[in-house]
Amino acid sequence: MAGTAEEASSPGNAPDAETLKRHYTDMLLIRRFEEKAGQLYGMGLIGGFCHLYIGQEAVVVGLQACAEEGDQVVTSYRDHGHMLACGMEPKGVMAELTGREGGYSRGKGGSMHMFSAEKAFYGGHGIVGAQVPIGAGLAFANRYRKNGRVSFTYFGDGAANQGQVYETFNMAALWDLPVVFVIENNQYAMGTAQARSTSTPALYTRGEAFGIPGEEVDGMDVLKVKDAGMRAVEHCRGGQGPYILEVKTYRYRGHSMSDPAKYRTREEVSRMRESRDPIEGLRKLMLELGHLDDAGFKEIDKAVRAQVNDAAQFAQESPEPDASELWTDVYA
Amino acid sequence: MPTMRYAEALNAALREEMARDEAVFVFGEDVGTYGGVFKVTKGLMEEFEGRVLDTPISEQALTAMAVSAAMTGTRPVLEIMYADFMPLTLDALINQASVFSYVWEGQVEMPFVLRTQGGGGVGTGAQHAKSLDGLVAQVPGLKVVAPVTPADAKGLLKAAIRDPGPVIFLEHKLLYNTRGDVPDGDETTEIGRARTVREGTDVSIFATSRMVLEAEKAAEALAAEGVFAEVIDLRTLRPLDLGAVVGSISRTHHAVVVNEGWGFCGYAAELSATVMDHAFDQLDAPVMRVAIPDMPIPYSEPLETQVIPDAGRIAAAARRALA
């Protein structure tokens, strides 16, 4: 398995130009969106929490490239990238960040609490690890209904130490639930490095006791992620039960906007940015393959910036929610 | 009208709802082959293939799974064997089931029922005899029901399964073998409506679950003294039937609240405060509260008997209110 992953991003095995362009655009949209969200936060337009996905874009873009319509996605609080990759509207996501009526939750959810039935996105969850059984429950319902859908359940290296994850692994394996457990290992549980919190670092082996296969994936390479994702999805959709992908990634920004950044060096961050950036890496490959020239990349960048600027404008112009919203939907 | 045991009434409700709607499934610890520790799910596994599932002992993950399965339109009925195990489910109840409708602006329904049973009186001790009604009834977004009669056990369970949101269904271990008339056919009991068990003019006794039976006995004793107590079975703990509560107090001007949970910060405390908020002007005396004192449930029979509220304590509280 590792062999095919190694080859995935070599020029000979790369997908066609249109596909690569789509992955590049999807990752860039997340990056620019998050940069803009960071700006709006700095301007005081976004309150509370705001966890940026910058650096991790290849993970969700690579995996969504393996998803079929109706496959569900559920993740933690670092969820903006997942929503965009699921095809949710940047305007609606940004307007939720600013707490406005035009947001996906009309301002009642905020950064961590958005949902879209249409795009099969099941949140956005603020309790670390609690989305893992939620993802398995979606897979359980898929199996109950025999609808062929797969649940993509994302969680981090920090969440991998929550007890309910292992209750879930047991049941997912016991009942052959179609769920891909995606461990986005960005190496820090907030400010605690993995080595300081985790007895065995190879998180992809955490399913072994339950008979769940797992593999480690280079999360800074969208094609390697996609390649591993295809194997995982085939396994799940084929009725063979769950699959674990430990995707090694890196977040460039703080855990949230209030991160003191004292737990790692500035050099470490800039080294990752300069040598492993997933967007820059794909750009180089596309240039090498002659798929796109500088002018072509500029065009994409311009279009993405326009989309993000529109979203930011919408998020500032959309009205604050009416006071009457306060009491709606307390009960389902 | 046939007579049924409480456990049989619950079983009938599950059977009828499973037959009515394929989206309904039942899961929990020992609900299948074993038939449920209180026999509530007896025979269902054989009758509904693939829709009754024995699970590992993993309450935390199971509850979250029920929440998300419900969001996709299935109707899970999860059994948590003892109310004392509910603390293991609370993250899914307090941070998930109760908030998703609100923070996602009503985009999602969550037809999920968590059945459990609490209460003491048979020496099951500190970890298997509690009523944690207040713990769940505090949470906006959850509905909490606690039937005392077999008829309501059936009617409320059917209503809970059909409800679009999460319902916590509280049974009582001493009620499973009680008998009562249960209407034939597809009768549901509306969630959010209290029941007047006995009309009276002098004092209102508001009780929940098995405490309703004790309140009835207390009312009998009081009647012999010439005091006419009105007994109200709340049936639904949340949303509270405030109209029934205020209406009764405006007739009797005295109130006793009874719940088998802890008094301090418990359901009876809340009920008492709610009465003060909404019916203070109608009261001729302070509200009397009857609940579990501030301690774990003891095992020894004579000690446990002192802790669990009974007709004697309820009648004494009524007399204090009227003194």
Short mmCIF file of N, CA and C in Angstrom, two decimals, chain A residues 122-229:
data_model
loop_
_atom_site.label_atom_id
_atom_site.label_comp_id
_atom_site.label_asym_id
_atom_site.label_seq_id
_atom_site.Cartn_x
_atom_site.Cartn_y
_atom_site.Cartn_z
N TYR A 122 -22.34 17.32 8.78
CA TYR A 122 -23.00 17.17 10.09
C TYR A 122 -22.24 17.87 11.22
N GLY A 123 -21.59 18.99 10.93
CA GLY A 123 -20.93 19.80 11.95
C GLY A 123 -19.47 19.43 12.07
N GLY A 124 -18.72 20.35 12.46
CA GLY A 124 -18.68 21.39 13.44
C GLY A 124 -19.04 20.93 14.83
N HIS A 125 -18.02 20.43 15.64
CA HIS A 125 -18.31 20.04 17.02
C HIS A 125 -17.22 20.54 17.96
N GLY A 126 -17.66 21.15 19.05
CA GLY A 126 -16.73 21.83 19.94
C GLY A 126 -16.18 20.99 21.08
N ILE A 127 -16.74 19.79 21.28
CA ILE A 127 -16.24 18.94 22.36
C ILE A 127 -15.27 17.94 21.73
N VAL A 128 -14.03 18.00 22.15
CA VAL A 128 -12.97 17.23 21.48
C VAL A 128 -13.28 15.72 21.49
N GLY A 129 -13.37 15.15 20.32
CA GLY A 129 -13.58 13.71 20.19
C GLY A 129 -15.03 13.29 20.13
N ALA A 130 -15.94 14.17 20.51
CA ALA A 130 -17.35 13.79 20.59
C ALA A 130 -17.97 13.55 19.21
N GLN A 131 -17.31 14.08 18.16
CA GLN A 131 -17.84 13.87 16.82
C GLN A 131 -17.54 12.45 16.31
N VAL A 132 -16.70 11.72 17.01
CA VAL A 132 -16.31 10.39 16.52
C VAL A 132 -17.49 9.41 16.58
N PRO A 133 -18.17 9.26 17.73
CA PRO A 133 -19.39 8.43 17.70
C PRO A 133 -20.50 9.02 16.83
N ILE A 134 -20.53 10.32 16.67
CA ILE A 134 -21.53 10.91 15.77
C ILE A 134 -21.29 10.38 14.36
N GLY A 135 -20.05 10.36 13.95
CA GLY A 135 -19.71 9.85 12.62
C GLY A 135 -20.07 8.38 12.48
N ALA A 136 -19.85 7.62 13.56
CA ALA A 136 -20.19 6.20 13.52
C ALA A 136 -21.71 6.01 13.49
N GLY A 137 -22.43 6.90 14.14
CA GLY A 137 -23.89 6.83 14.12
C GLY A 137 -24.43 7.09 12.72
N LEU A 138 -23.80 8.00 12.00
CA LEU A 138 -24.20 8.24 10.61
C LEU A 138 -23.96 6.97 9.79
N ALA A 139 -22.82 6.36 10.03
CA ALA A 139 -22.49 5.11 9.31
C ALA A 139 -23.45 3.99 9.71
N PHE A 140 -23.83 3.98 10.98
CA PHE A 140 -24.80 2.99 11.43
C PHE A 140 -26.12 3.14 10.66
N ALA A 141 -26.57 4.39 10.54
CA ALA A 141 -27.82 4.63 9.81
C ALA A 141 -27.65 4.25 8.33
N ASN A 142 -26.48 4.50 7.76
CA ASN A 142 -26.23 4.09 6.37
C ASN A 142 -26.38 2.58 6.23
N ARG A 143 -25.83 1.89 7.18
CA ARG A 143 -25.88 0.42 7.12
C ARG A 143 -27.31 -0.07 7.33
N TYR A 144 -28.00 0.57 8.28
CA TYR A 144 -29.40 0.20 8.57
C TYR A 144 -30.25 0.37 7.32
N ARG A 145 -29.97 1.46 6.60
CA ARG A 145 -30.75 1.76 5.40
C ARG A 145 -30.21 1.10 4.15
N LYS A 146 -29.02 0.52 4.24
CA LYS A 146 -28.34 -0.08 3.08
C LYS A 146 -28.25 0.90 1.92
N ASN A 147 -27.84 2.13 2.20
CA ASN A 147 -27.83 3.17 1.16
C ASN A 147 -26.47 3.34 0.49
N GLY A 148 -25.47 2.56 0.91
CA GLY A 148 -24.17 2.61 0.25
C GLY A 148 -23.32 3.83 0.58
N ARG A 149 -23.78 4.66 1.51
CA ARG A 149 -23.03 5.87 1.86
C ARG A 149 -21.92 5.58 2.85
N VAL A 150 -20.90 6.42 2.79
CA VAL A 150 -19.76 6.32 3.71
C VAL A 150 -19.69 7.60 4.54
N SER A 151 -19.36 7.43 5.79
CA SER A 151 -19.20 8.59 6.68
C SER A 151 -17.71 8.88 6.85
N PHE A 152 -17.33 10.13 6.56
CA PHE A 152 -15.95 10.59 6.78
C PHE A 152 -15.92 11.29 8.14
N THR A 153 -15.25 10.67 9.08
CA THR A 153 -15.26 11.18 10.45
C THR A 153 -13.86 11.67 10.82
N TYR A 154 -13.73 12.98 10.91
CA TYR A 154 -12.42 13.60 11.15
C TYR A 154 -12.22 13.90 12.63
N PHE A 155 -11.03 13.65 13.10
CA PHE A 155 -10.66 14.12 14.43
C PHE A 155 -9.15 14.29 14.49
N GLY A 156 -8.68 14.93 15.55
CA GLY A 156 -7.27 15.27 15.62
C GLY A 156 -6.47 14.31 16.48
N ASP A 157 -5.16 14.57 16.53
CA ASP A 157 -4.28 13.75 17.37
C ASP A 157 -4.66 13.90 18.84
N GLY A 158 -5.13 15.07 19.23
CA GLY A 158 -5.56 15.27 20.62
C GLY A 158 -6.78 14.43 20.94
N ALA A 159 -7.75 14.45 20.05
CA ALA A 159 -9.00 13.70 20.27
C ALA A 159 -8.75 12.19 20.32
N ALA A 160 -7.67 11.76 19.69
CA ALA A 160 -7.37 10.32 19.65
C ALA A 160 -7.14 9.75 21.05
N ASN A 161 -7.00 10.61 22.04
CA ASN A 161 -6.83 10.11 23.41
C ASN A 161 -8.12 10.14 24.23
N GLN A 162 -9.25 10.41 23.59
CA GLN A 162 -10.54 10.39 24.29
C GLN A 162 -11.08 8.95 24.34
N GLY A 163 -11.65 8.59 25.47
CA GLY A 163 -12.15 7.23 25.65
C GLY A 163 -13.25 6.84 24.67
N GLN A 164 -14.13 7.77 24.35
CA GLN A 164 -15.26 7.41 23.49
C GLN A 164 -14.81 7.02 22.07
N VAL A 165 -13.61 7.43 21.69
CA VAL A 165 -13.09 7.03 20.38
C VAL A 165 -12.97 5.50 20.33
N TYR A 166 -12.58 4.90 21.46
CA TYR A 166 -12.35 3.46 21.46
C TYR A 166 -13.64 2.66 21.65
N GLU A 167 -14.59 3.24 22.34
CA GLU A 167 -15.93 2.65 22.34
C GLU A 167 -16.43 2.58 20.90
N THR A 168 -16.18 3.67 20.18
CA THR A 168 -16.65 3.78 18.80
C THR A 168 -15.92 2.82 17.87
N PHE A 169 -14.60 2.73 18.02
CA PHE A 169 -13.83 1.80 17.18
C PHE A 169 -14.39 0.38 17.34
N ASN A 170 -14.63 -0.01 18.57
CA ASN A 170 -15.14 -1.35 18.83
C ASN A 170 -16.46 -1.60 18.09
N MET A 171 -17.39 -0.66 18.24
CA MET A 171 -18.70 -0.88 17.62
C MET A 171 -18.62 -0.79 16.09
N ALA A 172 -17.80 0.14 15.60
CA ALA A 172 -17.67 0.29 14.15
C ALA A 172 -17.13 -1.00 13.53
N ALA A 173 -16.16 -1.61 14.22
CA ALA A 173 -15.59 -2.86 13.70
C ALA A 173 -16.56 -4.03 13.89
N LEU A 174 -17.20 -4.06 15.06
CA LEU A 174 -18.15 -5.14 15.38
C LEU A 174 -19.27 -5.22 14.36
N TRP A 175 -19.75 -4.06 13.92
CA TRP A 175 -20.91 -4.02 13.03
C TRP A 175 -20.53 -3.66 11.59
N ASP A 176 -19.23 -3.68 11.28
CA ASP A 176 -18.77 -3.36 9.91
C ASP A 176 -19.34 -2.03 9.39
N LEU A 177 -19.25 -1.01 10.19
CA LEU A 177 -19.84 0.27 9.77
C LEU A 177 -18.97 0.95 8.71
N PRO A 178 -19.62 1.52 7.69
CA PRO A 178 -18.87 2.20 6.63
C PRO A 178 -18.42 3.59 7.06
N VAL A 179 -17.33 3.63 7.81
CA VAL A 179 -16.82 4.92 8.30
C VAL A 179 -15.31 4.98 8.11
N VAL A 180 -14.87 6.08 7.50
CA VAL A 180 -13.44 6.35 7.41
C VAL A 180 -13.08 7.27 8.56
N PHE A 181 -12.28 6.76 9.49
CA PHE A 181 -11.81 7.60 10.59
C PHE A 181 -10.56 8.33 10.10
N VAL A 182 -10.66 9.63 9.99
CA VAL A 182 -9.53 10.42 9.50
C VAL A 182 -8.91 11.15 10.69
N ILE A 183 -7.74 10.69 11.08
CA ILE A 183 -7.04 11.37 12.18
C ILE A 183 -6.14 12.44 11.56
N GLU A 184 -6.55 13.68 11.69
CA GLU A 184 -5.72 14.77 11.19
C GLU A 184 -4.67 15.08 12.25
N ASN A 185 -3.51 14.47 12.07
CA ASN A 185 -2.46 14.66 13.07
C ASN A 185 -1.64 15.89 12.71
N ASN A 186 -2.00 17.02 13.33
CA ASN A 186 -1.22 18.24 13.09
C ASN A 186 -0.16 18.43 14.18
N GLN A 187 0.01 17.40 14.97
CA GLN A 187 1.12 17.27 15.92
C GLN A 187 0.98 18.02 17.23
N TYR A 188 -0.05 18.84 17.33
CA TYR A 188 -0.23 19.57 18.59
C TYR A 188 -1.69 19.50 19.04
N ALA A 189 -1.92 19.04 20.26
CA ALA A 189 -3.24 19.10 20.86
C ALA A 189 -3.29 20.45 21.58
N MET A 190 -3.83 21.43 20.91
CA MET A 190 -3.72 22.82 21.32
C MET A 190 -2.23 23.14 21.45
N GLY A 191 -1.69 23.21 22.67
CA GLY A 191 -0.27 23.54 22.80
C GLY A 191 0.58 22.38 23.26
N THR A 192 0.00 21.18 23.30
CA THR A 192 0.75 20.04 23.80
C THR A 192 1.21 19.16 22.64
N ALA A 193 2.52 19.07 22.48
CA ALA A 193 3.06 18.26 21.39
C ALA A 193 2.68 16.80 21.58
N GLN A 194 2.53 16.10 20.48
CA GLN A 194 2.06 14.73 20.54
C GLN A 194 2.92 13.86 21.47
N ALA A 195 4.22 14.04 21.40
CA ALA A 195 5.13 13.22 22.21
C ALA A 195 4.90 13.43 23.70
N ARG A 196 4.36 14.59 24.07
CA ARG A 196 4.14 14.89 25.48
C ARG A 196 2.78 14.40 25.97
N SER A 197 1.92 13.95 25.03
CA SER A 197 0.57 13.55 25.45
C SER A 197 0.21 12.12 25.10
N THR A 198 1.04 11.47 24.29
CA THR A 198 0.59 10.24 23.66
C THR A 198 1.64 9.15 23.81
N SER A 199 1.23 8.01 24.40
CA SER A 199 2.20 6.97 24.73
C SER A 199 2.75 6.29 23.48
N THR A 200 1.88 6.06 22.50
CA THR A 200 2.37 5.45 21.26
C THR A 200 2.06 6.39 20.12
N PRO A 201 3.07 6.88 19.44
CA PRO A 201 2.83 7.93 18.45
C PRO A 201 2.13 7.47 17.16
N ALA A 202 2.20 6.18 16.84
CA ALA A 202 1.63 5.72 15.56
C ALA A 202 0.12 5.58 15.69
N LEU A 203 -0.59 6.66 15.46
CA LEU A 203 -2.04 6.66 15.69
C LEU A 203 -2.78 5.75 14.70
N TYR A 204 -2.19 5.53 13.54
CA TYR A 204 -2.87 4.67 12.56
C TYR A 204 -2.96 3.22 13.04
N THR A 205 -2.16 2.88 14.07
CA THR A 205 -2.22 1.51 14.61
C THR A 205 -3.23 1.40 15.74
N ARG A 206 -3.87 2.49 16.08
CA ARG A 206 -4.79 2.48 17.23
C ARG A 206 -6.01 1.58 17.01
N GLY A 207 -6.27 1.20 15.78
CA GLY A 207 -7.41 0.33 15.51
C GLY A 207 -7.05 -1.14 15.52
N GLU A 208 -5.77 -1.45 15.66
CA GLU A 208 -5.32 -2.85 15.54
C GLU A 208 -6.03 -3.77 16.52
N ALA A 209 -6.21 -3.29 17.76
CA ALA A 209 -6.85 -4.12 18.78
C ALA A 209 -8.28 -4.46 18.40
N PHE A 210 -8.86 -3.66 17.51
CA PHE A 210 -10.26 -3.88 17.10
C PHE A 210 -10.34 -4.52 15.71
N GLY A 211 -9.19 -4.75 15.11
CA GLY A 211 -9.17 -5.30 13.76
C GLY A 211 -9.47 -4.28 12.68
N ILE A 212 -9.19 -3.02 12.95
CA ILE A 212 -9.44 -1.98 11.94
C ILE A 212 -8.12 -1.64 11.25
N PRO A 213 -8.06 -1.82 9.93
CA PRO A 213 -6.82 -1.47 9.24
C PRO A 213 -6.58 0.03 9.25
N GLY A 214 -5.31 0.39 9.22
CA GLY A 214 -4.98 1.81 9.21
C GLY A 214 -3.70 2.06 8.45
N GLU A 215 -3.55 3.28 7.97
CA GLU A 215 -2.29 3.63 7.34
C GLU A 215 -1.94 5.08 7.60
N GLU A 216 -0.64 5.33 7.54
CA GLU A 216 -0.16 6.69 7.71
C GLU A 216 -0.07 7.34 6.34
N VAL A 217 -0.47 8.60 6.28
CA VAL A 217 -0.53 9.29 4.99
C VAL A 217 0.16 10.64 5.10
N ASP A 218 0.86 11.01 4.05
CA ASP A 218 1.46 12.35 4.01
C ASP A 218 0.36 13.37 3.70
N GLY A 219 0.00 14.12 4.70
CA GLY A 219 -1.11 15.05 4.57
C GLY A 219 -0.73 16.37 3.93
N MET A 220 0.52 16.52 3.53
CA MET A 220 0.92 17.76 2.88
C MET A 220 0.93 17.58 1.36
N ASP A 221 0.44 16.42 0.91
CA ASP A 221 0.41 16.12 -0.52
C ASP A 221 -1.00 15.64 -0.87
N VAL A 222 -1.74 16.49 -1.56
CA VAL A 222 -3.15 16.21 -1.81
C VAL A 222 -3.35 14.90 -2.59
N LEU A 223 -2.41 14.57 -3.45
CA LEU A 223 -2.58 13.36 -4.26
C LEU A 223 -2.34 12.10 -3.45
N LYS A 224 -1.43 12.19 -2.51
CA LYS A 224 -1.21 11.03 -1.63
C LYS A 224 -2.42 10.83 -0.72
N VAL A 225 -2.99 11.93 -0.27
CA VAL A 225 -4.19 11.83 0.56
C VAL A 225 -5.32 11.18 -0.24
N LYS A 226 -5.48 11.67 -1.44
CA LYS A 226 -6.55 11.15 -2.30
C LYS A 226 -6.35 9.65 -2.58
N ASP A 227 -5.13 9.29 -2.84
CA ASP A 227 -4.81 7.90 -3.14
C ASP A 227 -5.17 6.98 -1.96
N ALA A 228 -4.77 7.41 -0.78
CA ALA A 228 -5.10 6.62 0.42
C ALA A 228 -6.61 6.63 0.66
N GLY A 229 -7.21 7.78 0.42
CA GLY A 229 -8.65 7.92 0.61
C GLY A 229 -9.43 6.96 -0.28
#
